[in-house]
Amino acid sequence: MAETLDDTAVAERLRGLPAWARDGDAIRRQVKAPSFLAGIDVVTDVARAAEDADHHPDIDIRWRTLTFTLSTHSAGGITAKDFDLAGKIDEIAARHGAG
């Protein structure tokens, strides 16, 4: 099981992912896709990356606005796995022109 990060470590890791913010025991980012279908493409690519990592985000889709929330539920908080997937989500969003 992954080990949760303390507040200092979470704050430090968030400095490297400026689009993400802490929300309690999770980190969250919202992106706006250029179109609804582009947003669905982002979600599809994130789903594949999540399956590969065996770590799955909560995803909220509101037309072109996508909200990703990451927390390691099995550990009861934020772990390195959340930051690893957050970085991949950033790459995927950028590749699809979502920001």
C-alpha positions as semicolon CSV with decimal commas, in nm:
position;residue;x (nm);y (nm);z (nm)
1;M;0,000;0,000;0,000
2;A;0,119;0,352;-0,081
3;E;0,217;0,580;0,206
4;T;0,037;0,912;0,251
5;L;0,236;1,231;0,218
6;D;0,247;1,486;0,499
7;D;0,129;1,845;0,448
8;T;0,479;1,971;0,372
9;A;0,541;1,705;0,108
10;V;0,203;1,770;-0,054
11;A;0,270;2,145;-0,070
12;E;0,614;2,083;-0,218
13;R;0,481;1,846;-0,485
14;L;0,200;2,090;-0,573
15;R;0,461;2,356;-0,655
16;G;0,564;2,134;-0,945
17;L;0,203;2,103;-1,067
18;P;0,071;2,461;-1,057
19;A;-0,266;2,376;-1,216
20;W;-0,348;2,142;-0,925
21;A;-0,475;2,240;-0,580
22;R;-0,526;2,055;-0,259
23;D;-0,882;1,983;-0,154
24;G;-0,875;1,805;0,181
25;D;-0,735;1,456;0,130
26;A;-0,723;1,496;-0,249
27;I;-0,573;1,708;-0,523
28;R;-0,792;1,857;-0,794
29;R;-0,757;2,017;-1,134
30;Q;-1,010;2,153;-1,380
31;V;-0,942;2,178;-1,754
32;K;-1,144;2,326;-2,036
33;A;-1,131;2,133;-2,361
34;P;-1,168;2,304;-2,699
35;S;-1,484;2,099;-2,768
36;F;-1,700;1,836;-2,601
37;L;-1,550;1,560;-2,815
38;A;-1,196;1,675;-2,737
39;G;-1,289;1,655;-2,369
40;I;-1,410;1,299;-2,413
41;D;-1,082;1,218;-2,588
42;V;-0,895;1,357;-2,285
43;V;-1,105;1,140;-2,055
44;T;-1,043;0,832;-2,270
45;D;-0,666;0,886;-2,265
46;V;-0,670;0,954;-1,889
47;A;-0,872;0,635;-1,837
48;R;-0,607;0,435;-2,025
49;A;-0,326;0,593;-1,822
50;A;-0,520;0,524;-1,501
51;E;-0,567;0,159;-1,595
52;D;-0,196;0,127;-1,671
53;A;-0,114;0,278;-1,330
54;D;-0,392;0,088;-1,150
55;H;-0,488;0,422;-0,997
56;H;-0,817;0,584;-1,091
57;P;-0,926;0,947;-1,062
58;D;-1,273;1,079;-1,000
59;I;-1,376;1,257;-1,320
60;D;-1,658;1,507;-1,357
61;I;-1,759;1,605;-1,711
62;R;-1,959;1,925;-1,763
63;W;-1,974;1,991;-2,138
64;R;-1,615;2,105;-2,213
65;T;-1,508;2,139;-1,848
66;L;-1,340;1,836;-1,693
67;T;-1,256;1,810;-1,324
68;F;-1,007;1,549;-1,210
69;T;-0,978;1,457;-0,842
70;L;-0,704;1,229;-0,716
71;S;-0,674;1,060;-0,379
72;T;-0,540;0,721;-0,279
73;H;-0,848;0,588;-0,105
74;S;-0,675;0,266;0,006
75;A;-0,415;0,477;0,192
76;G;-0,663;0,732;0,323
77;G;-0,507;1,038;0,163
78;I;-0,266;1,182;-0,088
79;T;0,027;0,969;-0,203
80;A;0,299;0,984;-0,467
81;K;0,066;0,783;-0,694
82;D;-0,167;1,084;-0,708
83;F;0,111;1,315;-0,819
84;D;0,240;1,068;-1,075
85;L;-0,104;1,044;-1,237
86;A;-0,156;1,421;-1,208
87;G;0,156;1,475;-1,419
88;K;0,023;1,234;-1,681
89;I;-0,314;1,410;-1,682
90;D;-0,135;1,741;-1,743
91;E;0,050;1,589;-2,041
92;I;-0,268;1,438;-2,184
93;A;-0,467;1,761;-2,145
94;A;-0,194;1,962;-2,317
95;R;-0,176;1,713;-2,603
96;H;-0,548;1,767;-2,666
97;G;-0,534;2,146;-2,637
98;A;-0,719;2,147;-2,303
99;G;-0,602;2,392;-2,043
